[in-house]
GROMACS .gro file of C-alpha atoms in nm:
model
  399
    1MET     CA    1  17.326   6.850  12.797
    2LYS     CA    2  17.526   7.169  12.746
    3ARG     CA    3  17.864   7.190  12.915
    4GLY     CA    4  17.824   7.289  13.280
    5ALA     CA    5  17.443   7.276  13.272
    6LEU     CA    6  17.287   7.202  13.610
    7MET     CA    7  16.942   7.085  13.505
    8LYS     CA    8  16.738   6.987  13.202
    9VAL     CA    9  16.403   7.165  13.236
   10LEU     CA   10  16.094   7.140  13.014
   11TYR     CA   11  15.830   7.414  13.031
   12THR     CA   12  15.478   7.339  12.911
   13ASN     CA   13  15.184   7.570  12.848
   14PHE     CA   14  14.850   7.482  12.690
   15HIS     CA   15  14.741   7.828  12.572
   16THR     CA   16  14.693   7.864  12.197
   17SER     CA   17  14.662   8.243  12.201
   18THR     CA   18  14.884   8.441  11.966
   19GLY     CA   19  14.885   8.734  12.209
   20THR     CA   20  15.139   8.737  12.491
   21GLY     CA   21  14.954   8.678  12.818
   22GLY     CA   22  15.058   8.606  13.174
   23HIS     CA   23  15.153   8.240  13.127
   24THR     CA   24  15.367   8.324  12.826
   25SER     CA   25  15.534   8.610  13.014
   26TYR     CA   26  15.602   8.377  13.306
   27VAL     CA   27  15.766   8.102  13.102
   28LEU     CA   28  15.968   8.340  12.886
   29SER     CA   29  16.096   8.530  13.190
   30LEU     CA   30  16.232   8.206  13.335
   31ALA     CA   31  16.354   8.057  13.007
   32ARG     CA   32  16.542   8.370  12.907
   33VAL     CA   33  16.754   8.362  13.223
   34LEU     CA   34  16.777   7.990  13.298
   35SER     CA   35  16.885   7.896  12.945
   36ARG     CA   36  17.218   8.062  13.026
   37ARG     CA   37  17.305   7.788  13.277
   38HIS     CA   38  17.056   7.505  13.221
   39ASP     CA   39  16.921   7.308  12.927
   40VAL     CA   40  16.578   7.462  12.867
   41LEU     CA   41  16.303   7.318  12.647
   42VAL     CA   42  15.954   7.454  12.578
   43ALA     CA   43  15.654   7.253  12.458
   44ALA     CA   44  15.359   7.465  12.344
   45PRO     CA   45  15.091   7.460  12.074
   46GLN     CA   46  15.210   7.535  11.722
   47GLY     CA   47  15.143   7.899  11.635
   48SER     CA   48  15.094   8.010  11.996
   49ALA     CA   49  15.269   8.318  12.132
   50LEU     CA   50  15.488   8.102  12.356
   51HIS     CA   51  15.591   7.873  12.071
   52ARG     CA   52  15.685   8.174  11.860
   53ARG     CA   53  15.853   8.385  12.128
   54ALA     CA   54  16.047   8.101  12.292
   55ALA     CA   55  16.204   8.019  11.955
   56GLU     CA   56  16.361   8.366  11.964
   57VAL     CA   57  16.546   8.296  12.290
   58PRO     CA   58  16.904   8.177  12.231
   59GLY     CA   59  16.971   7.828  12.361
   60VAL     CA   60  16.605   7.729  12.410
   61LYS     CA   61  16.470   7.426  12.223
   62VAL     CA   62  16.105   7.462  12.122
   63TYR     CA   63  15.864   7.183  12.033
   64ALA     CA   64  15.509   7.187  11.900
   65GLN     CA   65  15.280   7.010  12.144
   66SER     CA   66  14.901   7.000  12.169
   67PHE     CA   67  14.713   6.971  12.499
   68PRO     CA   68  14.370   6.840  12.395
   69ASN     CA   69  14.070   6.760  12.613
   70ARG     CA   70  13.911   6.482  12.409
   71ILE     CA   71  14.005   6.139  12.539
   72HIS     CA   72  14.114   5.985  12.207
   73GLN     CA   73  14.337   6.287  12.143
   74VAL     CA   74  14.477   6.306  12.494
   75PHE     CA   75  14.653   5.969  12.481
   76HIS     CA   76  14.812   6.044  12.144
   77ALA     CA   77  14.937   6.379  12.278
   78ALA     CA   78  15.064   6.211  12.596
   79ARG     CA   79  15.267   5.962  12.390
   80ARG     CA   80  15.417   6.251  12.195
   81LEU     CA   81  15.512   6.433  12.515
   82ARG     CA   82  15.650   6.112  12.669
   83ASP     CA   83  15.869   6.057  12.363
   84LEU     CA   84  16.005   6.410  12.397
   85ILE     CA   85  16.077   6.366  12.768
   86SER     CA   86  16.252   6.033  12.711
   87ARG     CA   87  16.447   6.144  12.405
   88GLU     CA   88  16.573   6.462  12.569
   89LYS     CA   89  16.625   6.300  12.912
   90VAL     CA   90  16.425   6.574  13.081
   91GLU     CA   91  16.482   6.595  13.457
   92LEU     CA   92  16.204   6.836  13.550
   93VAL     CA   93  15.878   6.943  13.385
   94HIS     CA   94  15.731   7.278  13.490
   95VAL     CA   95  15.358   7.283  13.412
   96ASN     CA   96  15.136   7.591  13.422
   97GLY     CA   97  14.774   7.480  13.397
   98SER     CA   98  14.542   7.185  13.440
   99ALA     CA   99  14.556   7.074  13.074
  100ASP     CA  100  14.935   7.052  13.050
  101HIS     CA  101  14.959   6.924  13.409
  102ARG     CA  102  14.725   6.636  13.329
  103LEU     CA  103  14.914   6.553  13.012
  104ALA     CA  104  15.251   6.560  13.189
  105MET     CA  105  15.113   6.326  13.455
  106LEU     CA  106  14.988   6.081  13.194
  107ALA     CA  107  15.307   6.108  12.990
  108THR     CA  108  15.529   6.019  13.286
  109LEU     CA  109  15.323   5.738  13.443
  110GLY     CA  110  15.521   5.417  13.471
  111MET     CA  111  15.857   5.577  13.391
  112GLY     CA  112  15.999   5.459  13.722
  113SER     CA  113  16.345   5.596  13.798
  114ARG     CA  114  16.343   5.782  13.464
  115ARG     CA  115  16.037   5.987  13.563
  116PRO     CA  116  16.113   6.360  13.570
  117ARG     CA  117  16.000   6.566  13.865
  118ILE     CA  118  15.694   6.784  13.804
  119VAL     CA  119  15.654   7.140  13.934
  120PHE     CA  120  15.313   7.305  13.902
  121THR     CA  121  15.247   7.679  13.916
  122LYS     CA  122  14.897   7.804  13.996
  123HIS     CA  123  14.840   8.132  13.813
  124ASN     CA  124  14.465   8.184  13.842
  125ASP     CA  125  14.175   8.193  14.087
  126ARG     CA  126  13.983   7.899  13.942
  127PRO     CA  127  13.871   7.643  14.204
  128ILE     CA  128  14.073   7.323  14.222
  129ALA     CA  129  13.851   7.023  14.158
  130ARG     CA  130  13.879   6.770  14.439
  131LEU     CA  131  13.910   6.450  14.235
  132SER     CA  132  14.129   6.571  13.949
  133GLY     CA  133  14.328   6.784  14.193
  134TRP     CA  134  14.386   6.481  14.414
  135LEU     CA  135  14.506   6.276  14.117
  136ARG     CA  136  14.746   6.546  13.997
  137ALA     CA  137  14.870   6.622  14.349
  138ASN     CA  138  14.940   6.257  14.431
  139PHE     CA  139  15.059   6.123  14.095
  140GLY     CA  140  15.194   6.425  13.910
  141THR     CA  141  15.331   6.691  14.145
  142ASP     CA  142  15.660   6.715  14.332
  143HIS     CA  143  15.630   7.084  14.417
  144ALA     CA  144  15.358   7.348  14.371
  145ILE     CA  145  15.408   7.723  14.340
  146GLY     CA  146  15.155   7.999  14.400
  147VAL     CA  147  15.233   8.325  14.219
  148CYS     CA  148  15.100   8.512  14.523
  149GLU     CA  149  14.988   8.434  14.876
  150PHE     CA  150  14.628   8.418  14.756
  151ALA     CA  151  14.719   8.142  14.509
  152ARG     CA  152  14.929   7.956  14.766
  153ARG     CA  153  14.635   7.959  15.009
  154MET     CA  154  14.417   7.806  14.738
  155LEU     CA  155  14.675   7.530  14.699
  156ALA     CA  156  14.693   7.477  15.074
  157ASP     CA  157  14.313   7.447  15.091
  158SER     CA  158  14.311   7.171  14.827
  159PRO     CA  159  14.460   6.825  14.771
  160TYR     CA  160  14.790   7.003  14.699
  161ARG     CA  161  14.828   7.058  15.073
  162SER     CA  162  15.013   6.724  15.075
  163CYS     CA  163  15.276   6.865  14.839
  164SER     CA  164  15.570   7.091  14.906
  165LEU     CA  165  15.438   7.447  14.850
  166SER     CA  166  15.594   7.787  14.799
  167THR     CA  167  15.494   8.143  14.711
  168ILE     CA  168  15.702   8.298  14.433
  169GLY     CA  169  15.575   8.628  14.297
  170ASN     CA  170  15.627   8.720  13.934
  171GLY     CA  171  15.947   8.911  13.867
  172VAL     CA  172  15.999   9.211  13.642
  173ASP     CA  173  16.321   9.323  13.473
  174THR     CA  174  16.370   9.660  13.641
  175CYS     CA  175  16.658   9.746  13.406
  176TYR     CA  176  16.433   9.711  13.103
  177PHE     CA  177  16.115   9.858  13.250
  178THR     CA  178  16.263  10.188  13.367
  179PRO     CA  179  16.098  10.529  13.405
  180ASP     CA  180  16.304  10.682  13.124
  181ALA     CA  181  16.285  10.406  12.862
  182PRO     CA  182  16.205  10.496  12.594
  183GLY     CA  183  16.136  10.856  12.692
  184SER     CA  184  16.098  11.028  12.355
  185ASP     CA  185  15.867  10.760  12.214
  186ALA     CA  186  15.652  10.781  12.526
  187GLN     CA  187  15.614  11.157  12.499
  188ALA     CA  188  15.523  11.137  12.132
  189LEU     CA  189  15.263  10.868  12.203
  190ARG     CA  190  15.124  11.068  12.494
  191ALA     CA  191  15.078  11.371  12.269
  192ARG     CA  192  14.886  11.158  12.017
  193LEU     CA  193  14.664  11.000  12.282
  194LEU     CA  194  14.585  11.329  12.455
  195LYS     CA  195  14.442  11.457  12.130
  196HIS     CA  196  14.170  11.675  12.281
  197PRO     CA  197  14.288  12.013  12.420
  198ASP     CA  198  14.105  11.953  12.750
  199ARG     CA  199  14.277  11.620  12.817
  200ARG     CA  200  14.544  11.634  13.088
  201ILE     CA  201  14.536  11.295  13.262
  202LEU     CA  202  14.606  10.969  13.079
  203LEU     CA  203  14.478  10.654  13.252
  204GLY     CA  204  14.580  10.325  13.098
  205SER     CA  205  14.626   9.952  13.124
  206ASN     CA  206  14.842   9.698  12.941
  207ALA     CA  207  14.672   9.411  13.126
  208GLY     CA  208  14.453   9.312  12.830
  209THR     CA  209  14.099   9.379  12.713
  210ASP     CA  210  13.906   9.070  12.824
  211ASP     CA  211  13.588   9.161  13.009
  212TYR     CA  212  13.716   9.011  13.336
  213LYS     CA  213  14.003   9.261  13.336
  214GLY     CA  214  13.749   9.515  13.461
  215TRP     CA  215  13.856   9.804  13.240
  216LEU     CA  216  13.495   9.886  13.156
  217ASP     CA  217  13.453   9.964  13.526
  218MET     CA  218  13.713  10.237  13.483
  219VAL     CA  219  13.528  10.369  13.177
  220GLU     CA  220  13.205  10.381  13.377
  221ALA     CA  221  13.377  10.542  13.675
  222VAL     CA  222  13.515  10.821  13.457
  223SER     CA  223  13.171  10.868  13.297
  224ARG     CA  224  13.030  10.941  13.644
  225LEU     CA  225  13.281  11.218  13.719
  226PRO     CA  226  13.169  11.580  13.726
  227GLN     CA  227  13.196  11.731  13.378
  228ASP     CA  228  13.502  11.945  13.459
  229LEU     CA  229  13.700  11.641  13.577
  230ARG     CA  230  13.570  11.402  13.311
  231ALA     CA  231  13.681  11.644  13.040
  232GLN     CA  232  14.043  11.610  13.158
  233VAL     CA  233  14.063  11.229  13.133
  234GLN     CA  234  14.164  11.001  12.847
  235ILE     CA  235  14.171  10.621  12.886
  236ALA     CA  236  14.412  10.408  12.680
  237LEU     CA  237  14.402  10.030  12.645
  238ALA     CA  238  14.655   9.783  12.506
  239GLY     CA  239  14.552   9.430  12.411
  240ALA     CA  240  14.322   9.238  12.182
  241PRO     CA  241  14.067   9.424  11.966
  242LEU     CA  242  13.759   9.542  12.150
  243SER     CA  243  13.444   9.340  12.092
  244ASP     CA  244  13.123   9.482  11.950
  245SER     CA  245  12.957   9.451  12.290
  246GLN     CA  246  13.245   9.635  12.460
  247ARG     CA  247  13.231   9.918  12.206
  248ALA     CA  248  12.854   9.935  12.249
  249ARG     CA  249  12.898   9.973  12.626
  250ILE     CA  250  13.150  10.253  12.576
  251ASP     CA  251  12.904  10.432  12.348
  252GLU     CA  252  12.619  10.374  12.594
  253LEU     CA  253  12.825  10.547  12.863
  254GLY     CA  254  12.892  10.840  12.632
  255MET     CA  255  13.267  10.771  12.649
  256HIS     CA  256  13.355  10.710  12.284
  257ASP     CA  257  13.588  11.012  12.266
  258HIS     CA  258  13.751  10.927  12.599
  259VAL     CA  259  13.869  10.573  12.520
  260THR     CA  260  14.151  10.477  12.282
  261TRP     CA  261  14.257  10.123  12.197
  262VAL     CA  262  14.622  10.107  12.084
  263GLY     CA  263  14.630   9.739  11.980
  264ARG     CA  264  14.852   9.449  12.083
  265LEU     CA  265  15.203   9.567  12.166
  266GLU     CA  266  15.521   9.361  12.158
  267ASP     CA  267  15.700   9.639  12.348
  268VAL     CA  268  15.474   9.814  12.599
  269ARG     CA  269  15.731  10.056  12.738
  270ALA     CA  270  15.637  10.364  12.535
  271PHE     CA  271  15.272  10.299  12.616
  272ILE     CA  272  15.340  10.271  12.989
  273GLY     CA  273  15.570  10.570  12.980
  274ALA     CA  274  15.291  10.783  12.835
  275LEU     CA  275  15.057  10.716  13.129
  276ASP     CA  276  14.991  10.917  13.442
  277LEU     CA  277  14.809  10.638  13.622
  278GLY     CA  278  14.781  10.266  13.550
  279PHE     CA  279  14.502  10.030  13.647
  280VAL     CA  280  14.431   9.657  13.673
  281LEU     CA  281  14.071   9.606  13.787
  282SER     CA  282  14.025   9.233  13.730
  283TYR     CA  283  13.733   9.057  13.896
  284SER     CA  284  13.803   8.699  13.785
  285VAL     CA  285  14.087   8.465  13.679
  286GLU     CA  286  14.373   8.708  13.757
  287THR     CA  287  14.584   8.665  14.068
  288ILE     CA  288  14.897   8.886  14.061
  289SER     CA  289  14.946   9.053  13.716
  290PHE     CA  290  15.272   9.101  13.528
  291ALA     CA  291  15.120   9.416  13.377
  292CYS     CA  292  15.079   9.577  13.720
  293ARG     CA  293  15.443   9.519  13.809
  294GLU     CA  294  15.564   9.640  13.470
  295MET     CA  295  15.379   9.968  13.520
  296MET     CA  296  15.512  10.003  13.875
  297SER     CA  297  15.866   9.932  13.757
  298MET     CA  298  15.834  10.220  13.510
  299GLY     CA  299  15.739  10.454  13.791
  300LYS     CA  300  15.364  10.454  13.741
  301PRO     CA  301  15.123  10.426  14.034
  302VAL     CA  302  14.854  10.166  13.979
  303VAL     CA  303  14.493  10.129  14.092
  304VAL     CA  304  14.407   9.763  14.145
  305SER     CA  305  14.091   9.584  14.246
  306SER     CA  306  14.071   9.378  14.564
  307HIS     CA  307  14.050   9.059  14.359
  308GLY     CA  308  14.283   8.766  14.420
  309GLY     CA  309  14.643   8.863  14.490
  310LEU     CA  310  14.630   9.202  14.318
  311PRO     CA  311  14.639   9.392  14.650
  312GLU     CA  312  14.968   9.217  14.729
  313ASN     CA  313  15.132   9.446  14.473
  314ILE     CA  314  15.027   9.768  14.643
  315THR     CA  315  15.091   9.960  14.962
  316PRO     CA  316  14.771  10.170  14.962
  317TYR     CA  317  14.818  10.547  14.939
  318VAL     CA  318  15.195  10.499  14.906
  319ASP     CA  319  15.258  10.341  14.564
  320GLY     CA  320  14.902  10.288  14.442
  321TRP     CA  321  14.545  10.233  14.549
  322VAL     CA  322  14.314   9.935  14.606
  323VAL     CA  323  13.940   9.950  14.539
  324PRO     CA  324  13.677   9.679  14.598
  325GLU     CA  325  13.626   9.473  14.283
  326ARG     CA  326  13.330   9.580  14.064
  327ASP     CA  327  13.267   9.883  14.290
  328VAL     CA  328  13.239  10.163  14.034
  329GLY     CA  329  13.117  10.408  14.295
  330ARG     CA  330  13.431  10.369  14.508
  331LEU     CA  331  13.646  10.398  14.197
  332THR     CA  332  13.475  10.724  14.102
  333LEU     CA  333  13.532  10.862  14.452
  334LEU     CA  334  13.901  10.772  14.428
  335LEU     CA  335  13.933  10.953  14.094
  336GLU     CA  336  13.756  11.257  14.240
  337HIS     CA  337  14.025  11.258  14.510
  338LEU     CA  338  14.323  11.206  14.279
  339LEU     CA  339  14.248  11.415  13.972
  340PRO     CA  340  14.247  11.755  14.144
  341ARG     CA  341  14.578  11.658  14.314
  342PRO     CA  342  14.804  11.563  14.021
  343SER     CA  343  15.120  11.588  14.234
  344LEU     CA  344  15.013  11.268  14.414
  345LEU     CA  345  15.070  11.060  14.102
  346PRO     CA  346  15.444  11.110  14.041
  347GLU     CA  347  15.510  11.076  14.415
  348ALA     CA  348  15.328  10.742  14.426
  349GLY     CA  349  15.497  10.639  14.101
  350ALA     CA  350  15.841  10.696  14.249
  351ALA     CA  351  15.743  10.480  14.546
  352ALA     CA  352  15.618  10.210  14.307
  353ARG     CA  353  15.953  10.210  14.130
  354ARG     CA  354  16.139  10.176  14.461
  355LYS     CA  355  15.922   9.882  14.561
  356CYS     CA  356  15.990   9.700  14.233
  357VAL     CA  357  16.365   9.746  14.266
  358GLN     CA  358  16.356   9.625  14.625
  359SER     CA  359  16.100   9.342  14.605
  360PHE     CA  360  15.988   9.249  14.253
  361ARG     CA  361  16.316   9.203  14.065
  362VAL     CA  362  16.330   8.921  13.812
  363GLU     CA  363  16.660   8.799  13.959
  364ARG     CA  364  16.486   8.709  14.286
  365PHE     CA  365  16.199   8.545  14.099
  366VAL     CA  366  16.441   8.323  13.907
  367GLN     CA  367  16.650   8.239  14.213
  368LEU     CA  368  16.347   8.129  14.416
  369THR     CA  369  16.217   7.921  14.125
  370GLU     CA  370  16.553   7.747  14.091
  371GLN     CA  371  16.541   7.670  14.462
  372ALA     CA  372  16.194   7.516  14.414
  373TYR     CA  373  16.339   7.300  14.135
  374ALA     CA  374  16.623   7.189  14.363
  375ARG     CA  375  16.371   7.087  14.632
  376ALA     CA  376  16.165   6.893  14.378
  377LEU     CA  377  16.479   6.711  14.263
  378GLY     CA  378  16.589   6.639  14.619
  379HIS     CA  379  16.887   6.875  14.590
  380GLU     CA  380  16.787   7.114  14.867
  381GLU     CA  381  17.148   7.146  14.972
  382THR     CA  382  17.242   7.278  14.626
  383ALA     CA  383  17.346   7.643  14.644
  384ILE     CA  384  17.178   7.842  14.370
  385ALA     CA  385  17.358   8.166  14.295
  386PRO     CA  386  17.147   8.477  14.234
  387ALA     CA  387  17.096   8.557  13.867
  388ALA     CA  388  17.354   8.802  13.743
  389GLN     CA  389  17.220   9.107  13.568
  390SER     CA  390  17.415   9.002  13.258
  391ASP     CA  391  17.201   8.687  13.249
  392LEU     CA  392  16.885   8.883  13.190
  393GLY     CA  393  16.938   8.982  12.829
  394ASP     CA  394  16.772   9.291  12.686
  395ALA     CA  395  16.442   9.173  12.540
  396PRO     CA  396  16.194   9.068  12.809
  397VAL     CA  397  15.838   8.991  12.724
  398ALA     CA  398  15.578   9.261  12.676
  399ARG     CA  399  15.201   9.248  12.660
   0.00000   0.00000   0.00000
């Protein structure tokens, strides 16, 4: 253990994706800060975004670990994880999904006094199965975290109700995601995206391009606008390549010239800076959204759906707007209200920035997570100092 380290923490994540999603953002945000004062390890699939990005964080040890579903593979993977935990004398394992949670439970069975504590974070809206949830709650969980009140209520209405629970919202580095960074790149990108002379309003999302993200609802809503308003709008998307079916839907709506895909971005700041209005319109899986808070931190108002914990980000008509999920008609009505009143957007964006600085800072996120670790380890009396700004580094995750 490094000199002065307080804990030895292992983060696990089962996702194999090479694109940086919410789980990867979550683990990297914690690892980047906590590695300054704790021993931090990460176990993730070889070639995944987390495996690659965590290796770039100074002081973090990264290990290739699979999280299979087939029985004959599960036990081999559990032995590999158990060997890692024993060899590194891990004190706490922070798991982030059912696959890595199950494996951590199996890997630590029978370890007795050497068993590390296990903290589980629920990131999504998927139902918790009663039997498997009961097994994990009773044999593989010392504390459970919901990333929003919606997620914590799901935990409380499941076998995890017997565990210690907390709500810890995702944090954003408000010194990295600032309204003026990087200003010149954002203006140049905006000029390229608003390529048509009639375009004046740039709507966009860095939340990803999966169907459940609901961005096609925004495309349809814009297609329903009166011609004079529709002509002013350009939609920009960051994330994985669009599928053939998604492109076909865009064409069917007559919106080919109004939608631009900018690709996967390691640094989303110029993209966000170019926007007038952000949106996260998920109708499944999502609960709180790093992307929403990144846009708000950069002074952009955001339209969110009513799904999961997304409304917990927004004070309606102050720093953004909430629409019922999958309700294209209501979304169109909102755009008809906002587009003729462009001064509303920077005002709401400034309020969004203030909220992030006051309530969504990464320092608070890290401090509360450390306190959850202390409770899991039985060190509730341990005073955890707030993260210093110097601990944050200058390269947070981007998606």
